[in-house]
Tab-separated table of N, CA, C and O in Angstrom:
chain	number	residue	atom	x	y	z
A	1	MET	N	96.830	-46.086	-48.444
A	1	MET	CA	95.041	-46.347	-48.593
A	1	MET	C	94.684	-45.244	-48.188
A	1	MET	O	94.868	-44.895	-47.399
A	2	THR	N	93.615	-44.933	-49.263
A	2	THR	CA	93.261	-43.151	-48.855
A	2	THR	C	91.714	-43.790	-48.808
A	2	THR	O	90.281	-43.062	-48.425
A	3	SER	N	91.139	-45.015	-48.814
A	3	SER	CA	89.903	-45.723	-49.416
A	3	SER	C	89.904	-46.704	-49.161
A	3	SER	O	90.272	-48.059	-48.989
A	4	ILE	N	88.635	-47.342	-48.105
A	4	ILE	CA	88.032	-48.672	-48.193
A	4	ILE	C	87.073	-49.151	-48.680
A	4	ILE	O	86.068	-48.313	-48.506
A	5	GLY	N	86.845	-49.811	-49.756
A	5	GLY	CA	85.890	-49.962	-50.947
A	5	GLY	C	85.030	-50.959	-50.218
A	5	GLY	O	84.147	-51.186	-49.153
A	6	ARG	N	84.004	-50.559	-51.327
A	6	ARG	CA	82.331	-50.646	-50.890
A	6	ARG	C	82.104	-52.622	-50.575
A	6	ARG	O	82.890	-53.572	-51.220
A	7	MET	N	81.952	-53.104	-49.016
A	7	MET	CA	82.077	-54.188	-48.857
A	7	MET	C	83.189	-54.896	-48.398
A	7	MET	O	82.915	-56.360	-48.509
A	8	ALA	N	83.943	-54.629	-48.698
A	8	ALA	CA	85.635	-54.276	-48.256
A	8	ALA	C	85.569	-56.005	-47.044
A	8	ALA	O	86.212	-56.838	-47.297
A	9	PHE	N	84.912	-55.652	-46.232
A	9	PHE	CA	85.207	-56.324	-45.066
A	9	PHE	C	83.995	-56.928	-44.011
A	9	PHE	O	83.345	-57.421	-43.578
A	10	ALA	N	82.769	-57.001	-45.668
A	10	ALA	CA	81.506	-57.659	-44.642
A	10	ALA	C	81.121	-58.398	-44.243
A	10	ALA	O	82.431	-59.757	-45.385
A	11	GLY	N	80.751	-58.702	-42.781
A	11	GLY	CA	80.937	-59.968	-42.256
A	11	GLY	C	81.656	-60.802	-42.322
A	11	GLY	O	81.833	-61.863	-41.261
A	12	CYS	N	83.230	-60.214	-41.791
A	12	CYS	CA	84.006	-60.269	-41.343
A	12	CYS	C	84.298	-60.759	-39.502
A	12	CYS	O	84.341	-59.490	-39.055
A	13	ASP	N	83.519	-61.583	-39.209
A	13	ASP	CA	83.068	-61.245	-37.356
A	13	ASP	C	84.557	-61.751	-36.812
A	13	ASP	O	84.699	-61.416	-35.974
A	14	ASN	N	85.312	-61.746	-37.304
A	14	ASN	CA	87.074	-61.464	-36.672
A	14	ASN	C	87.835	-60.490	-36.277
A	14	ASN	O	88.502	-59.964	-35.219
A	15	ILE	N	87.011	-59.719	-36.619
A	15	ILE	CA	87.464	-58.250	-36.661
A	15	ILE	C	86.851	-57.604	-34.499
A	15	ILE	O	85.706	-57.577	-35.020
A	16	LYS	N	87.773	-57.325	-34.302
A	16	LYS	CA	87.615	-57.047	-32.920
A	16	LYS	C	87.734	-55.094	-32.860
A	16	LYS	O	86.480	-54.528	-32.415
A	17	GLU	N	88.859	-55.004	-33.888
A	17	GLU	CA	88.710	-53.469	-33.275
A	17	GLU	C	89.326	-52.985	-34.480
A	17	GLU	O	90.066	-53.762	-35.474
A	18	LEU	N	89.573	-52.076	-34.758
A	18	LEU	CA	90.082	-51.061	-36.189
A	18	LEU	C	90.536	-49.855	-35.829
A	18	LEU	O	90.527	-49.353	-35.051
A	19	LYS	N	92.225	-49.971	-36.690
A	19	LYS	CA	92.553	-48.483	-36.253
A	19	LYS	C	93.610	-48.558	-37.696
A	19	LYS	O	93.604	-48.803	-38.561
A	20	PHE	N	92.748	-46.729	-37.531
A	20	PHE	CA	92.664	-47.306	-38.533
A	20	PHE	C	93.878	-45.422	-39.049
A	20	PHE	O	94.176	-44.806	-38.195
A	21	SER	N	94.259	-45.832	-40.876
A	21	SER	CA	95.420	-44.491	-40.863
A	21	SER	C	94.882	-43.389	-40.871
A	21	SER	O	94.012	-43.231	-41.537
A	22	GLU	N	96.109	-42.869	-40.668
A	22	GLU	CA	95.888	-41.228	-40.732
A	22	GLU	C	95.779	-40.622	-42.130
A	22	GLU	O	95.239	-39.154	-42.664
A	23	LYS	N	96.034	-41.686	-43.084
A	23	LYS	CA	96.023	-41.103	-44.119
A	23	LYS	C	94.658	-41.763	-45.080
A	23	LYS	O	94.379	-41.537	-45.717
A	24	LEU	N	93.764	-42.532	-44.187
A	24	LEU	CA	92.353	-42.755	-44.520
A	24	LEU	C	91.556	-41.790	-44.653
A	24	LEU	O	91.586	-41.208	-43.785
A	25	GLU	N	91.334	-41.468	-46.442
A	25	GLU	CA	90.213	-40.761	-45.779
A	25	GLU	C	88.422	-40.785	-46.374
A	25	GLU	O	87.674	-39.984	-45.779
A	26	THR	N	88.395	-42.069	-46.400
A	26	THR	CA	86.818	-42.639	-47.251
A	26	THR	C	86.492	-43.949	-46.538
A	26	THR	O	87.740	-44.712	-46.744
A	27	ILE	N	85.562	-44.176	-46.002
A	27	ILE	CA	84.988	-45.853	-45.890
A	27	ILE	C	84.119	-45.986	-46.384
A	27	ILE	O	82.615	-45.159	-46.069
A	28	GLY	N	83.801	-47.125	-47.664
A	28	GLY	CA	83.031	-47.542	-48.519
A	28	GLY	C	81.618	-47.984	-47.960
A	28	GLY	O	81.590	-48.441	-46.784
A	29	GLU	N	80.765	-47.773	-49.126
A	29	GLU	CA	79.234	-48.205	-48.624
A	29	GLU	C	79.578	-50.002	-47.894
A	29	GLU	O	80.243	-50.352	-48.663
A	30	ALA	N	79.241	-49.912	-47.194
A	30	ALA	CA	79.106	-51.363	-46.663
A	30	ALA	C	80.063	-51.911	-46.560
A	30	ALA	O	80.279	-53.039	-45.946
A	31	ALA	N	81.168	-51.357	-45.826
A	31	ALA	CA	82.671	-51.796	-45.808
A	31	ALA	C	82.415	-52.950	-44.625
A	31	ALA	O	83.273	-54.045	-44.662
A	32	PHE	N	82.206	-52.446	-43.605
A	32	PHE	CA	82.643	-53.423	-42.067
A	32	PHE	C	80.571	-54.367	-42.288
A	32	PHE	O	80.458	-54.264	-40.946
A	33	THR	N	79.857	-53.813	-42.509
A	33	THR	CA	78.609	-54.204	-42.026
A	33	THR	C	78.124	-56.012	-41.949
A	33	THR	O	79.402	-55.925	-42.507
A	34	LYS	N	77.561	-55.877	-40.929
A	34	LYS	CA	77.803	-57.108	-40.099
A	34	LYS	C	79.076	-57.888	-39.645
A	34	LYS	O	79.556	-59.160	-39.632
A	35	CYS	N	80.005	-56.826	-39.361
A	35	CYS	CA	80.739	-57.795	-38.791
A	35	CYS	C	80.602	-57.269	-37.163
A	35	CYS	O	81.025	-56.454	-36.372
A	36	SER	N	80.314	-59.013	-36.901
A	36	SER	CA	79.582	-58.819	-35.283
A	36	SER	C	80.984	-58.833	-33.815
A	36	SER	O	80.312	-58.552	-32.807
A	37	GLY	N	81.741	-58.782	-34.501
A	37	GLY	CA	83.114	-59.214	-33.813
A	37	GLY	C	83.275	-57.652	-33.622
A	37	GLY	O	83.868	-57.489	-32.028
A	38	LEU	N	82.944	-56.434	-34.070
A	38	LEU	CA	83.556	-55.140	-34.310
A	38	LEU	C	82.327	-54.709	-32.330
A	38	LEU	O	81.632	-54.480	-32.711
A	39	ARG	N	83.389	-53.884	-31.061
A	39	ARG	CA	83.227	-53.984	-30.409
A	39	ARG	C	83.464	-52.706	-29.818
A	39	ARG	O	82.197	-51.489	-29.139
A	40	GLU	N	84.172	-51.502	-30.936
A	40	GLU	CA	84.590	-49.930	-30.483
A	40	GLU	C	85.290	-49.449	-31.946
A	40	GLU	O	86.604	-50.235	-32.484
A	41	LEU	N	84.980	-47.988	-32.085
A	41	LEU	CA	85.468	-47.378	-33.385
A	41	LEU	C	86.406	-46.369	-32.438
A	41	LEU	O	86.148	-45.779	-31.803
A	42	PHE	N	87.585	-46.371	-33.555
A	42	PHE	CA	88.191	-44.435	-33.171
A	42	PHE	C	87.785	-44.335	-35.083
A	42	PHE	O	88.304	-44.554	-35.721
A	43	ILE	N	87.126	-42.661	-34.548
A	43	ILE	CA	87.016	-41.947	-36.337
A	43	ILE	C	88.228	-40.972	-35.928
A	43	ILE	O	87.736	-39.865	-35.448
A	44	PRO	N	89.170	-41.320	-36.940
A	44	PRO	CA	90.310	-39.962	-37.054
A	44	PRO	C	90.169	-38.283	-37.719
A	44	PRO	O	88.871	-39.273	-38.589
A	45	SER	N	90.419	-37.482	-37.665
A	45	SER	CA	89.982	-36.425	-38.056
A	45	SER	C	90.231	-36.725	-39.929
A	45	SER	O	89.751	-35.551	-40.604
A	46	THR	N	91.243	-37.246	-39.918
A	46	THR	CA	91.470	-37.117	-41.513
A	46	THR	C	90.120	-37.860	-42.798
A	46	THR	O	90.292	-37.566	-43.351
A	47	ILE	N	88.995	-38.535	-42.076
A	47	ILE	CA	88.332	-38.901	-42.126
A	47	ILE	C	86.779	-38.318	-42.929
A	47	ILE	O	86.341	-37.412	-42.129
A	48	LYS	N	87.102	-38.074	-44.132
A	48	LYS	CA	86.098	-37.014	-45.249
A	48	LYS	C	84.853	-37.685	-45.320
A	48	LYS	O	83.805	-37.164	-45.857
A	49	SER	N	84.636	-39.095	-45.355
A	49	SER	CA	82.857	-39.897	-45.685
A	49	SER	C	83.056	-40.973	-45.515
A	49	SER	O	83.743	-41.367	-44.917
A	50	ILE	N	81.912	-40.901	-44.209
A	50	ILE	CA	81.165	-42.768	-44.211
A	50	ILE	C	80.532	-42.907	-44.647
A	50	ILE	O	78.855	-42.438	-44.987
A	51	GLY	N	80.607	-44.438	-46.291
A	51	GLY	CA	79.403	-44.361	-47.011
A	51	GLY	C	78.097	-45.164	-45.995
A	51	GLY	O	78.274	-45.396	-44.649
A	52	GLN	N	77.396	-44.974	-46.416
A	52	GLN	CA	76.069	-46.531	-46.270
A	52	GLN	C	76.273	-47.312	-46.166
A	52	GLN	O	76.531	-48.487	-46.520
A	53	ARG	N	75.133	-47.419	-44.738
A	53	ARG	CA	75.176	-48.715	-44.546
A	53	ARG	C	76.591	-49.391	-43.540
A	53	ARG	O	77.008	-50.468	-43.933
A	54	ALA	N	77.984	-48.519	-43.804
A	54	ALA	CA	79.529	-48.863	-43.857
A	54	ALA	C	79.462	-49.595	-42.350
A	54	ALA	O	80.263	-50.304	-42.418
A	55	PHE	N	78.593	-49.464	-41.029
A	55	PHE	CA	79.144	-49.982	-40.319
A	55	PHE	C	77.258	-50.611	-39.430
A	55	PHE	O	77.390	-51.020	-38.012
A	56	ALA	N	76.822	-50.974	-40.977
A	56	ALA	CA	75.449	-51.404	-40.266
A	56	ALA	C	75.409	-52.937	-39.529
A	56	ALA	O	76.041	-53.603	-40.354
A	57	SER	N	74.141	-53.440	-39.033
A	57	SER	CA	74.435	-54.766	-38.659
A	57	SER	C	75.738	-55.006	-37.511
A	57	SER	O	75.540	-56.433	-38.284
A	58	CYS	N	76.893	-54.674	-36.650
A	58	CYS	CA	77.707	-54.646	-36.398
A	58	CYS	C	77.415	-55.246	-34.950
A	58	CYS	O	77.110	-53.847	-33.792
A	59	GLU	N	76.067	-56.236	-34.517
A	59	GLU	CA	75.389	-56.173	-33.447
A	59	GLU	C	76.076	-56.401	-32.259
A	59	GLU	O	75.365	-55.634	-30.555
A	60	ASN	N	76.988	-55.813	-32.366
A	60	ASN	CA	78.266	-55.993	-30.254
A	60	ASN	C	78.837	-54.727	-30.915
A	60	ASN	O	79.463	-54.169	-29.396
A	61	LEU	N	78.940	-53.540	-31.915
A	61	LEU	CA	79.422	-52.481	-31.630
A	61	LEU	C	78.560	-51.232	-30.906
A	61	LEU	O	77.826	-51.745	-30.565
A	62	LYS	N	79.275	-51.064	-30.124
A	62	LYS	CA	79.011	-50.375	-28.382
A	62	LYS	C	79.420	-49.020	-28.496
A	62	LYS	O	78.496	-48.282	-27.957
A	63	GLU	N	80.143	-48.487	-28.960
A	63	GLU	CA	80.700	-47.032	-29.318
A	63	GLU	C	81.501	-46.254	-30.487
A	63	GLU	O	82.506	-47.468	-30.696
A	64	VAL	N	81.124	-45.809	-31.184
A	64	VAL	CA	81.706	-45.004	-31.653
A	64	VAL	C	82.563	-43.180	-31.139
A	64	VAL	O	82.051	-42.874	-30.730
A	65	ASN	N	84.285	-43.188	-31.128
A	65	ASN	CA	84.880	-41.853	-30.671
A	65	ASN	C	84.529	-41.250	-32.020
A	65	ASN	O	85.284	-41.957	-32.718
A	66	PHE	N	84.853	-39.755	-32.435
A	66	PHE	CA	85.304	-39.142	-33.242
A	66	PHE	C	85.682	-38.365	-33.121
A	66	PHE	O	85.981	-37.171	-31.866
A	67	GLU	N	87.108	-37.970	-33.682
A	67	GLU	CA	87.831	-37.105	-33.491
A	67	GLU	C	87.336	-35.762	-34.021
A	67	GLU	O	87.768	-35.029	-33.003
A	68	SER	N	86.540	-35.733	-34.462
A	68	SER	CA	86.256	-34.239	-34.823
A	68	SER	C	84.928	-34.431	-36.110
A	68	SER	O	84.403	-35.916	-35.913
A	69	LEU	N	83.953	-33.962	-36.627
A	69	LEU	CA	83.050	-33.641	-37.400
A	69	LEU	C	83.044	-34.292	-38.251
A	69	LEU	O	84.535	-34.174	-38.589
A	70	ILE	N	82.026	-35.579	-39.154
A	70	ILE	CA	83.240	-36.038	-40.371
A	70	ILE	C	81.849	-35.102	-41.570
A	70	ILE	O	81.122	-35.122	-40.789
A	71	PRO	N	82.127	-34.393	-42.398
A	71	PRO	CA	81.674	-33.710	-43.058
A	71	PRO	C	80.633	-34.466	-44.018
A	71	PRO	O	79.525	-33.676	-43.931
A	72	THR	N	81.133	-35.458	-44.471
A	72	THR	CA	79.775	-37.029	-44.973
A	72	THR	C	79.584	-38.231	-44.072
A	72	THR	O	80.757	-38.884	-44.038
A	73	ILE	N	78.177	-38.580	-43.533
A	73	ILE	CA	77.868	-39.658	-43.342
A	73	ILE	C	76.447	-40.038	-43.843
A	73	ILE	O	76.164	-39.387	-43.433
A	74	GLU	N	77.339	-40.939	-44.485
A	74	GLU	CA	75.777	-41.472	-45.401
A	74	GLU	C	74.943	-42.227	-44.281
A	74	GLU	O	74.870	-42.476	-43.422
A	75	LYS	N	73.581	-42.098	-45.084
A	75	LYS	CA	72.491	-42.118	-44.325
A	75	LYS	C	72.613	-44.253	-43.984
A	75	LYS	O	73.169	-45.164	-44.376
A	76	GLU	N	72.018	-44.356	-42.966
A	76	GLU	CA	72.157	-45.652	-42.061
A	76	GLU	C	73.627	-46.176	-42.279
A	76	GLU	O	73.423	-47.164	-41.898
A	77	ALA	N	74.032	-45.202	-41.663
A	77	ALA	CA	76.249	-45.546	-42.046
A	77	ALA	C	76.150	-47.014	-40.591
A	77	ALA	O	77.109	-47.409	-40.476
A	78	PHE	N	75.226	-46.135	-39.184
A	78	PHE	CA	75.588	-46.950	-38.052
A	78	PHE	C	74.501	-47.572	-38.170
A	78	PHE	O	73.765	-47.653	-36.528
A	79	ALA	N	73.602	-48.533	-39.115
A	79	ALA	CA	71.762	-48.585	-38.401
A	79	ALA	C	71.948	-49.972	-38.228
A	79	ALA	O	72.828	-50.991	-37.697
A	80	ASP	N	70.702	-50.342	-37.596
A	80	ASP	CA	70.854	-51.361	-36.707
A	80	ASP	C	71.438	-52.280	-35.285
A	80	ASP	O	72.328	-53.533	-35.561
A	81	ASN	N	72.469	-51.044	-34.747
A	81	ASN	CA	73.184	-51.198	-33.207
A	81	ASN	C	72.251	-50.608	-32.112
A	81	ASN	O	73.028	-49.134	-32.389
A	82	PRO	N	71.478	-51.795	-31.638
A	82	PRO	CA	70.716	-50.600	-30.549
A	82	PRO	C	71.675	-50.070	-29.797
A	82	PRO	O	70.708	-49.349	-28.658
A	83	SER	N	72.427	-50.831	-29.270
A	83	SER	CA	72.999	-50.101	-27.881
A	83	SER	C	74.198	-49.197	-28.778
A	83	SER	O	75.070	-49.094	-27.586
A	84	LEU	N	74.345	-48.515	-29.358
A	84	LEU	CA	75.409	-48.199	-29.611
A	84	LEU	C	75.699	-46.544	-28.979
A	84	LEU	O	74.455	-45.664	-28.818
A	85	ILE	N	76.062	-46.013	-28.610
A	85	ILE	CA	76.842	-45.364	-28.266
A	85	ILE	C	77.849	-43.983	-29.603
A	85	ILE	O	78.949	-44.616	-29.137
A	86	ILE	N	77.176	-43.087	-29.800
A	86	ILE	CA	78.156	-42.336	-30.985
A	86	ILE	C	79.097	-40.950	-29.893
A	86	ILE	O	78.176	-39.936	-29.318
A	87	ARG	N	80.129	-40.542	-29.906
A	87	ARG	CA	80.963	-39.896	-28.874
A	87	ARG	C	81.359	-38.984	-29.916
A	87	ARG	O	82.475	-39.177	-30.448
A	88	PHE	N	81.360	-37.143	-29.718
A	88	PHE	CA	81.873	-36.173	-30.812
A	88	PHE	C	83.126	-35.708	-29.681
A	88	PHE	O	82.394	-35.583	-28.606
A	89	PRO	N	84.129	-35.114	-30.305
A	89	PRO	CA	84.806	-33.658	-29.275
A	89	PRO	C	83.813	-32.921	-28.690
A	89	PRO	O	82.708	-32.738	-28.993
A	90	ALA	N	83.984	-33.110	-27.295
A	90	ALA	CA	83.597	-31.859	-26.663
A	90	ALA	C	84.018	-30.511	-26.604
A	90	ALA	O	84.935	-29.912	-27.515
A	91	GLY	N	83.232	-30.008	-26.823
A	91	GLY	CA	82.522	-28.143	-27.413
A	91	GLY	C	82.242	-28.491	-28.760
A	91	GLY	O	82.340	-27.259	-30.115
A	92	THR	N	81.485	-29.948	-29.600
A	92	THR	CA	81.579	-29.654	-31.194
A	92	THR	C	79.635	-29.720	-30.745
A	92	THR	O	79.240	-30.506	-30.165
A	93	LEU	N	79.803	-29.317	-32.012
A	93	LEU	CA	77.759	-28.961	-32.249
A	93	LEU	C	77.864	-30.253	-33.248
A	93	LEU	O	77.538	-30.068	-33.946
A	94	ALA	N	77.470	-31.393	-32.768
A	94	ALA	CA	76.899	-32.303	-33.703
A	94	ALA	C	75.159	-31.869	-34.261
A	94	ALA	O	74.417	-31.393	-33.803
A	95	THR	N	75.235	-31.229	-35.785
A	95	THR	CA	74.077	-30.623	-35.881
A	95	THR	C	72.806	-32.025	-36.631
A	95	THR	O	73.562	-33.245	-37.161
A	96	LYS	N	71.761	-32.060	-36.859
A	96	LYS	CA	71.113	-33.408	-37.138
A	96	LYS	C	71.376	-33.441	-38.021
A	96	LYS	O	71.309	-35.310	-38.464
A	97	ASP	N	71.675	-32.841	-38.838
A	97	ASP	CA	72.232	-33.373	-40.740
A	97	ASP	C	73.316	-34.522	-40.627
A	97	ASP	O	74.069	-35.142	-41.784
A	98	LYS	N	74.194	-33.917	-40.073
A	98	LYS	CA	75.391	-34.364	-39.736
A	98	LYS	C	75.497	-36.114	-39.009
A	98	LYS	O	75.964	-36.850	-38.595
A	99	LEU	N	74.076	-36.100	-38.009
A	99	LEU	CA	74.361	-37.798	-37.735
A	99	LEU	C	73.757	-38.690	-38.214
A	99	LEU	O	72.408	-38.398	-38.947
A	100	PRO	N	73.564	-39.785	-37.527
A	100	PRO	CA	72.947	-41.216	-38.477
A	100	PRO	C	71.817	-41.166	-38.615
A	100	PRO	O	71.266	-41.311	-37.416
A	101	ILE	N	70.616	-41.654	-38.934
A	101	ILE	CA	69.281	-42.087	-39.143
A	101	ILE	C	69.854	-43.552	-38.080
A	101	ILE	O	70.636	-44.547	-38.177
A	102	GLY	N	68.655	-43.760	-37.477
A	102	GLY	CA	68.611	-44.738	-36.281
A	102	GLY	C	69.663	-44.402	-34.873
A	102	GLY	O	69.656	-45.357	-34.764
A	103	LEU	N	70.255	-43.350	-35.432
A	103	LEU	CA	71.361	-43.145	-33.782
A	103	LEU	C	70.184	-43.546	-32.218
A	103	LEU	O	69.847	-42.598	-32.254
A	104	CYS	N	71.552	-43.847	-31.983
A	104	CYS	CA	70.532	-44.574	-30.061
A	104	CYS	C	71.410	-44.021	-28.972
A	104	CYS	O	70.333	-42.277	-28.633
A	105	THR	N	72.195	-43.054	-29.265
A	105	THR	CA	72.229	-42.312	-28.543
A	105	THR	C	73.800	-41.363	-28.787
A	105	THR	O	74.857	-41.185	-29.523
A	106	VAL	N	73.846	-39.833	-28.593
A	106	VAL	CA	74.629	-39.304	-29.011
A	106	VAL	C	75.422	-38.674	-27.656
A	106	VAL	O	74.502	-37.839	-26.484
A	107	GLU	N	76.033	-38.359	-27.149
A	107	GLU	CA	77.727	-37.905	-26.125
A	107	GLU	C	78.327	-36.949	-26.291
A	107	GLU	O	78.934	-36.869	-27.521
């Protein structure tokens, strides 16, 4: 599977952890929105785009770790997650145009 479609897992409260395949390239619009059980994500370097509001309103999502910068992060991809920390690899320059709107903390 190379993509996860629009709203594929929206509102699935039982999802606590995600391990994406190294073949995955696209996470669609609102694919995991309102997954309140989700706590942490690791985004592999194979991901080329994250859709609008893909992980929005995941109220318990605290940490997202990127293996590398993602070419496309649509607006509000991580919106409404007030305690979220996003981590990029050491030495990576995360420019403003690559950061999601509403982001609280970047390390």
